[in-house]
């Protein structure tokens, strides 16, 4: 959070203008500043990352019942956004090396009903964007990236949000950069921006004109102000997170029972997460380690376990190939806490608990 006094000072004008929402001054300013920070042509701000994804998908007007090839190794929002658009997710397995969608398994899942690929830059680790684009071009499919984890990251010197036909970001309180709740769709052209404006504001075009059917998913001015202030500090926050990351690595690198994802494609990491995999060389299971950390007051997360495809609401639907790698990763994955105010001494203690447990 930004300094309290700074926030209070920044929201004062709202008591004069009473302009609390409806794409006001701060909303417009944040759209500009964030597009520049993310190095993308234009963004449309939304009330949260989930609605950004739901509306981004909706903006393509895919026929009902169409199929979207996606990953089950993600937050449940990714799959919900597809299903709530009355489209069918087709789950593709992921790669052991980095947890992103296995691009070599996408083509075999394509049918006449396939309209898009929806991969996730999981933990801020990049998908194989070139190969995914090649497949999409070959079969005339859209590519929509869930980039909720990849805030501020660049690939080949370009903002990661430039890849595919659309990308979405989340600015939820738990993310590396927050607007309390919030999200954005990267718009590659202004037509998309206008479409998203309709979708997030009831399709209202004028006082007496509703031109299309739309939801309400606008970001309010309080959140936009929070976002403007947090943007001033996000580089510092990421730099501090890097220190935490390095402290963890000093304690855990070289442990045979712990595997790490290959992040080598990411030149500028945001250190949003610290994922580790507890592999077969460990004396105890991932769950046991999770419990031991919790007993000492540390809240790690089994993120993502279970796979979204295996959740009660989707179980045994939509699965067309095996998801062996994803299931294995889901059993091994553990996210250790990482945030800018985390004490290095706590990191050392967690590393200690872990190395003792794995043996
Ligand atoms: C957080 C997250 C979302 C949803 O964003 P919200 O802002 O929480 O609605 C979607 N996808 C992934 C991968 C996420 O981590």
PDB file of N, CA, C and O in Angstrom, residues 283-332:
ATOM      1  N   UNK A 283      11.968 -36.659   1.569  1.00  0.00           N
ATOM      2  CA  UNK A 283      11.600 -37.676   2.558  1.00  0.00           C
ATOM      3  C   UNK A 283      10.108 -37.620   2.862  1.00  0.00           C
ATOM      4  O   UNK A 283       9.498 -38.621   3.212  1.00  0.00           O
ATOM      5  N   UNK A 284       9.554 -36.412   2.759  1.00  0.00           N
ATOM      6  CA  UNK A 284       8.131 -36.237   3.082  1.00  0.00           C
ATOM      7  C   UNK A 284       7.404 -35.577   1.908  1.00  0.00           C
ATOM      8  O   UNK A 284       8.029 -35.008   1.017  1.00  0.00           O
ATOM      9  N   UNK A 285       6.079 -35.660   1.957  1.00  0.00           N
ATOM     10  CA  UNK A 285       5.275 -35.140   0.847  1.00  0.00           C
ATOM     11  C   UNK A 285       5.156 -33.619   0.899  1.00  0.00           C
ATOM     12  O   UNK A 285       5.443 -32.994   1.918  1.00  0.00           O
ATOM     13  N   UNK A 286       4.683 -33.060  -0.192  1.00  0.00           N
ATOM     14  CA  UNK A 286       4.402 -31.622  -0.251  1.00  0.00           C
ATOM     15  C   UNK A 286       3.413 -31.232   0.848  1.00  0.00           C
ATOM     16  O   UNK A 286       3.597 -30.214   1.525  1.00  0.00           O
ATOM     17  N   UNK A 287       2.376 -32.052   1.039  1.00  0.00           N
ATOM     18  CA  UNK A 287       1.363 -31.727   2.039  1.00  0.00           C
ATOM     19  C   UNK A 287       1.945 -31.678   3.451  1.00  0.00           C
ATOM     20  O   UNK A 287       1.572 -30.832   4.261  1.00  0.00           O
ATOM     21  N   UNK A 288       2.849 -32.597   3.710  1.00  0.00           N
ATOM     22  CA  UNK A 288       3.518 -32.644   5.018  1.00  0.00           C
ATOM     23  C   UNK A 288       4.323 -31.351   5.249  1.00  0.00           C
ATOM     24  O   UNK A 288       4.306 -30.774   6.338  1.00  0.00           O
ATOM     25  N   UNK A 289       5.010 -30.928   4.202  1.00  0.00           N
ATOM     26  CA  UNK A 289       5.800 -29.695   4.306  1.00  0.00           C
ATOM     27  C   UNK A 289       4.899 -28.481   4.510  1.00  0.00           C
ATOM     28  O   UNK A 289       5.159 -27.624   5.350  1.00  0.00           O
ATOM     29  N   UNK A 290       3.811 -28.461   3.770  1.00  0.00           N
ATOM     30  CA  UNK A 290       2.808 -27.398   3.915  1.00  0.00           C
ATOM     31  C   UNK A 290       2.343 -27.327   5.373  1.00  0.00           C
ATOM     32  O   UNK A 290       2.281 -26.248   5.967  1.00  0.00           O
ATOM     33  N   UNK A 291       2.030 -28.499   5.962  1.00  0.00           N
ATOM     34  CA  UNK A 291       1.554 -28.555   7.352  1.00  0.00           C
ATOM     35  C   UNK A 291       2.619 -28.074   8.329  1.00  0.00           C
ATOM     36  O   UNK A 291       2.324 -27.342   9.270  1.00  0.00           O
ATOM     37  N   UNK A 292       3.860 -28.509   8.097  1.00  0.00           N
ATOM     38  CA  UNK A 292       4.925 -28.107   9.026  1.00  0.00           C
ATOM     39  C   UNK A 292       5.147 -26.599   9.004  1.00  0.00           C
ATOM     40  O   UNK A 292       5.365 -25.981  10.040  1.00  0.00           O
ATOM     41  N   UNK A 293       5.089 -26.026   7.823  1.00  0.00           N
ATOM     42  CA  UNK A 293       5.236 -24.566   7.715  1.00  0.00           C
ATOM     43  C   UNK A 293       4.080 -23.876   8.438  1.00  0.00           C
ATOM     44  O   UNK A 293       4.271 -22.917   9.181  1.00  0.00           O
ATOM     45  N   UNK A 294       2.892 -24.388   8.239  1.00  0.00           N
ATOM     46  CA  UNK A 294       1.702 -23.795   8.857  1.00  0.00           C
ATOM     47  C   UNK A 294       1.781 -23.882  10.383  1.00  0.00           C
ATOM     48  O   UNK A 294       1.433 -22.948  11.085  1.00  0.00           O
ATOM     49  N   UNK A 295       2.273 -25.028  10.879  1.00  0.00           N
ATOM     50  CA  UNK A 295       2.426 -25.190  12.331  1.00  0.00           C
ATOM     51  C   UNK A 295       3.376 -24.150  12.910  1.00  0.00           C
ATOM     52  O   UNK A 295       3.292 -23.797  14.076  1.00  0.00           O
ATOM     53  N   UNK A 296       4.307 -23.674  12.097  1.00  0.00           N
ATOM     54  CA  UNK A 296       5.265 -22.646  12.554  1.00  0.00           C
ATOM     55  C   UNK A 296       4.770 -21.241  12.215  1.00  0.00           C
ATOM     56  O   UNK A 296       5.497 -20.256  12.361  1.00  0.00           O
ATOM     57  N   UNK A 297       3.544 -21.146  11.724  1.00  0.00           N
ATOM     58  CA  UNK A 297       2.954 -19.834  11.459  1.00  0.00           C
ATOM     59  C   UNK A 297       3.219 -19.280  10.068  1.00  0.00           C
ATOM     60  O   UNK A 297       3.002 -18.098   9.816  1.00  0.00           O
ATOM     61  N   UNK A 298       3.676 -20.137   9.147  1.00  0.00           N
ATOM     62  CA  UNK A 298       3.944 -19.664   7.779  1.00  0.00           C
ATOM     63  C   UNK A 298       2.905 -20.239   6.817  1.00  0.00           C
ATOM     64  O   UNK A 298       2.721 -21.452   6.767  1.00  0.00           O
ATOM     65  N   UNK A 299       2.281 -19.348   6.079  1.00  0.00           N
ATOM     66  CA  UNK A 299       1.223 -19.815   5.181  1.00  0.00           C
ATOM     67  C   UNK A 299       1.727 -19.932   3.749  1.00  0.00           C
ATOM     68  O   UNK A 299       1.724 -18.970   2.995  1.00  0.00           O
ATOM     69  N   UNK A 300       2.150 -21.137   3.389  1.00  0.00           N
ATOM     70  CA  UNK A 300       2.478 -21.426   1.989  1.00  0.00           C
ATOM     71  C   UNK A 300       1.167 -21.737   1.273  1.00  0.00           C
ATOM     72  O   UNK A 300       0.124 -21.843   1.904  1.00  0.00           O
ATOM     73  N   UNK A 301       1.209 -21.828  -0.043  1.00  0.00           N
ATOM     74  CA  UNK A 301      -0.034 -22.138  -0.772  1.00  0.00           C
ATOM     75  C   UNK A 301       0.181 -23.289  -1.746  1.00  0.00           C
ATOM     76  O   UNK A 301       1.221 -23.372  -2.390  1.00  0.00           O
ATOM     77  N   UNK A 302      -0.838 -24.162  -1.834  1.00  0.00           N
ATOM     78  CA  UNK A 302      -0.812 -25.226  -2.854  1.00  0.00           C
ATOM     79  C   UNK A 302      -1.515 -24.641  -4.073  1.00  0.00           C
ATOM     80  O   UNK A 302      -2.702 -24.873  -4.294  1.00  0.00           O
ATOM     81  N   UNK A 303      -0.792 -23.863  -4.789  1.00  0.00           N
ATOM     82  CA  UNK A 303      -1.360 -23.039  -5.868  1.00  0.00           C
ATOM     83  C   UNK A 303      -0.628 -23.411  -7.140  1.00  0.00           C
ATOM     84  O   UNK A 303       0.535 -23.050  -7.262  1.00  0.00           O
ATOM     85  N   UNK A 304      -1.111 -24.329  -7.982  1.00  0.00           N
ATOM     86  CA  UNK A 304      -2.504 -24.670  -8.170  1.00  0.00           C
ATOM     87  C   UNK A 304      -2.762 -26.143  -7.901  1.00  0.00           C
ATOM     88  O   UNK A 304      -2.310 -26.988  -8.666  1.00  0.00           O
ATOM     89  N   UNK A 305      -3.488 -26.405  -6.893  1.00  0.00           N
ATOM     90  CA  UNK A 305      -3.956 -27.733  -6.575  1.00  0.00           C
ATOM     91  C   UNK A 305      -5.340 -27.605  -5.975  1.00  0.00           C
ATOM     92  O   UNK A 305      -5.516 -26.770  -5.101  1.00  0.00           O
ATOM     93  N   UNK A 306      -6.312 -28.398  -6.408  1.00  0.00           N
ATOM     94  CA  UNK A 306      -6.287 -29.275  -7.582  1.00  0.00           C
ATOM     95  C   UNK A 306      -6.284 -28.474  -8.878  1.00  0.00           C
ATOM     96  O   UNK A 306      -6.503 -27.268  -8.861  1.00  0.00           O
ATOM     97  N   UNK A 307      -6.068 -29.182  -9.987  1.00  0.00           N
ATOM     98  CA  UNK A 307      -6.192 -28.545 -11.304  1.00  0.00           C
ATOM     99  C   UNK A 307      -7.621 -28.029 -11.464  1.00  0.00           C
ATOM    100  O   UNK A 307      -8.544 -28.611 -10.898  1.00  0.00           O
ATOM    101  N   UNK A 308      -7.819 -27.001 -12.257  1.00  0.00           N
ATOM    102  CA  UNK A 308      -9.189 -26.483 -12.442  1.00  0.00           C
ATOM    103  C   UNK A 308     -10.077 -27.555 -13.078  1.00  0.00           C
ATOM    104  O   UNK A 308     -11.253 -27.658 -12.757  1.00  0.00           O
ATOM    105  N   UNK A 309      -9.472 -28.370 -13.956  1.00  0.00           N
ATOM    106  CA  UNK A 309     -10.237 -29.432 -14.627  1.00  0.00           C
ATOM    107  C   UNK A 309     -10.745 -30.480 -13.640  1.00  0.00           C
ATOM    108  O   UNK A 309     -11.700 -31.192 -13.928  1.00  0.00           O
ATOM    109  N   UNK A 310     -10.100 -30.568 -12.465  1.00  0.00           N
ATOM    110  CA  UNK A 310     -10.466 -31.581 -11.474  1.00  0.00           C
ATOM    111  C   UNK A 310     -11.319 -31.020 -10.344  1.00  0.00           C
ATOM    112  O   UNK A 310     -11.650 -31.733  -9.396  1.00  0.00           O
ATOM    113  N   UNK A 311     -11.647 -29.752 -10.434  1.00  0.00           N
ATOM    114  CA  UNK A 311     -12.510 -29.158  -9.417  1.00  0.00           C
ATOM    115  C   UNK A 311     -13.927 -29.709  -9.553  1.00  0.00           C
ATOM    116  O   UNK A 311     -14.354 -30.099 -10.649  1.00  0.00           O
ATOM    117  N   UNK A 312     -14.655 -29.688  -8.439  1.00  0.00           N
ATOM    118  CA  UNK A 312     -15.998 -30.278  -8.405  1.00  0.00           C
ATOM    119  C   UNK A 312     -16.882 -29.780  -9.555  1.00  0.00           C
ATOM    120  O   UNK A 312     -17.618 -30.559 -10.155  1.00  0.00           O
ATOM    121  N   UNK A 313     -16.780 -28.512  -9.897  1.00  0.00           N
ATOM    122  CA  UNK A 313     -17.694 -27.953 -10.900  1.00  0.00           C
ATOM    123  C   UNK A 313     -17.347 -28.366 -12.331  1.00  0.00           C
ATOM    124  O   UNK A 313     -18.185 -28.222 -13.225  1.00  0.00           O
ATOM    125  N   UNK A 314     -16.147 -28.854 -12.571  1.00  0.00           N
ATOM    126  CA  UNK A 314     -15.753 -29.192 -13.954  1.00  0.00           C
ATOM    127  C   UNK A 314     -15.360 -30.663 -14.123  1.00  0.00           C
ATOM    128  O   UNK A 314     -15.081 -31.103 -15.226  1.00  0.00           O
ATOM    129  N   UNK A 315     -15.302 -31.374 -13.025  1.00  0.00           N
ATOM    130  CA  UNK A 315     -14.790 -32.743 -13.028  1.00  0.00           C
ATOM    131  C   UNK A 315     -15.399 -33.598 -14.135  1.00  0.00           C
ATOM    132  O   UNK A 315     -16.605 -33.606 -14.318  1.00  0.00           O
ATOM    133  N   UNK A 316     -14.539 -34.303 -14.832  1.00  0.00           N
ATOM    134  CA  UNK A 316     -14.954 -35.246 -15.873  1.00  0.00           C
ATOM    135  C   UNK A 316     -15.666 -34.611 -17.061  1.00  0.00           C
ATOM    136  O   UNK A 316     -16.243 -35.292 -17.895  1.00  0.00           O
ATOM    137  N   UNK A 317     -15.640 -33.319 -17.140  1.00  0.00           N
ATOM    138  CA  UNK A 317     -16.148 -32.654 -18.346  1.00  0.00           C
ATOM    139  C   UNK A 317     -14.931 -32.134 -19.090  1.00  0.00           C
ATOM    140  O   UNK A 317     -13.893 -31.872 -18.479  1.00  0.00           O
ATOM    141  N   UNK A 318     -15.053 -31.927 -20.357  1.00  0.00           N
ATOM    142  CA  UNK A 318     -14.077 -31.159 -21.146  1.00  0.00           C
ATOM    143  C   UNK A 318     -12.697 -31.801 -21.316  1.00  0.00           C
ATOM    144  O   UNK A 318     -11.853 -31.244 -21.998  1.00  0.00           O
ATOM    145  N   UNK A 319     -12.396 -32.918 -20.652  1.00  0.00           N
ATOM    146  CA  UNK A 319     -11.038 -33.457 -20.747  1.00  0.00           C
ATOM    147  C   UNK A 319     -10.927 -34.385 -21.956  1.00  0.00           C
ATOM    148  O   UNK A 319     -11.678 -35.344 -22.071  1.00  0.00           O
ATOM    149  N   UNK A 320     -10.007 -34.053 -22.867  1.00  0.00           N
ATOM    150  CA  UNK A 320      -9.897 -34.835 -24.092  1.00  0.00           C
ATOM    151  C   UNK A 320      -8.537 -35.495 -24.242  1.00  0.00           C
ATOM    152  O   UNK A 320      -8.310 -36.227 -25.196  1.00  0.00           O
ATOM    153  N   UNK A 321      -7.600 -35.181 -23.401  1.00  0.00           N
ATOM    154  CA  UNK A 321      -6.325 -35.898 -23.439  1.00  0.00           C
ATOM    155  C   UNK A 321      -5.803 -36.033 -22.027  1.00  0.00           C
ATOM    156  O   UNK A 321      -6.420 -35.533 -21.082  1.00  0.00           O
ATOM    157  N   UNK A 322      -4.697 -36.721 -21.864  1.00  0.00           N
ATOM    158  CA  UNK A 322      -4.230 -36.898 -20.490  1.00  0.00           C
ATOM    159  C   UNK A 322      -3.555 -35.623 -19.986  1.00  0.00           C
ATOM    160  O   UNK A 322      -3.038 -34.824 -20.767  1.00  0.00           O
ATOM    161  N   UNK A 323      -3.632 -35.456 -18.699  1.00  0.00           N
ATOM    162  CA  UNK A 323      -3.078 -34.254 -18.059  1.00  0.00           C
ATOM    163  C   UNK A 323      -2.057 -34.697 -17.014  1.00  0.00           C
ATOM    164  O   UNK A 323      -1.989 -34.148 -15.908  1.00  0.00           O
ATOM    165  N   UNK A 324      -1.275 -35.698 -17.391  1.00  0.00           N
ATOM    166  CA  UNK A 324      -0.360 -36.323 -16.426  1.00  0.00           C
ATOM    167  C   UNK A 324       0.643 -35.345 -15.840  1.00  0.00           C
ATOM    168  O   UNK A 324       0.899 -35.358 -14.632  1.00  0.00           O
ATOM    169  N   UNK A 325       1.230 -34.526 -16.698  1.00  0.00           N
ATOM    170  CA  UNK A 325       2.261 -33.602 -16.205  1.00  0.00           C
ATOM    171  C   UNK A 325       1.627 -32.581 -15.262  1.00  0.00           C
ATOM    172  O   UNK A 325       2.133 -32.319 -14.168  1.00  0.00           O
ATOM    173  N   UNK A 326       0.492 -32.039 -15.697  1.00  0.00           N
ATOM    174  CA  UNK A 326      -0.185 -31.026 -14.871  1.00  0.00           C
ATOM    175  C   UNK A 326      -0.569 -31.607 -13.514  1.00  0.00           C
ATOM    176  O   UNK A 326      -0.393 -30.963 -12.472  1.00  0.00           O
ATOM    177  N   UNK A 327      -1.085 -32.846 -13.506  1.00  0.00           N
ATOM    178  CA  UNK A 327      -1.493 -33.473 -12.231  1.00  0.00           C
ATOM    179  C   UNK A 327      -0.295 -33.683 -11.316  1.00  0.00           C
ATOM    180  O   UNK A 327      -0.379 -33.511 -10.110  1.00  0.00           O
ATOM    181  N   UNK A 328       0.825 -34.060 -11.933  1.00  0.00           N
ATOM    182  CA  UNK A 328       2.032 -34.284 -11.139  1.00  0.00           C
ATOM    183  C   UNK A 328       2.529 -32.959 -10.537  1.00  0.00           C
ATOM    184  O   UNK A 328       2.857 -32.888  -9.353  1.00  0.00           O
ATOM    185  N   UNK A 329       2.544 -31.937 -11.350  1.00  0.00           N
ATOM    186  CA  UNK A 329       2.977 -30.627 -10.842  1.00  0.00           C
ATOM    187  C   UNK A 329       2.052 -30.155  -9.712  1.00  0.00           C
ATOM    188  O   UNK A 329       2.511 -29.623  -8.707  1.00  0.00           O
ATOM    189  N   UNK A 330       0.750 -30.389  -9.897  1.00  0.00           N
ATOM    190  CA  UNK A 330      -0.218 -29.941  -8.882  1.00  0.00           C
ATOM    191  C   UNK A 330       0.040 -30.614  -7.534  1.00  0.00           C
ATOM    192  O   UNK A 330      -0.239 -30.045  -6.477  1.00  0.00           O
ATOM    193  N   UNK A 331       0.574 -31.838  -7.577  1.00  0.00           N
ATOM    194  CA  UNK A 331       0.874 -32.570  -6.331  1.00  0.00           C
ATOM    195  C   UNK A 331       2.190 -32.123  -5.705  1.00  0.00           C
ATOM    196  O   UNK A 331       2.427 -32.339  -4.519  1.00  0.00           O
ATOM    197  N   UNK A 332       3.068 -31.543  -6.538  1.00  0.00           N
ATOM    198  CA  UNK A 332       4.403 -31.178  -6.054  1.00  0.00           C
ATOM    199  C   UNK A 332       4.549 -29.686  -5.726  1.00  0.00           C
ATOM    200  O   UNK A 332       5.473 -29.293  -5.020  1.00  0.00           O
TER     201      UNK A 332
END
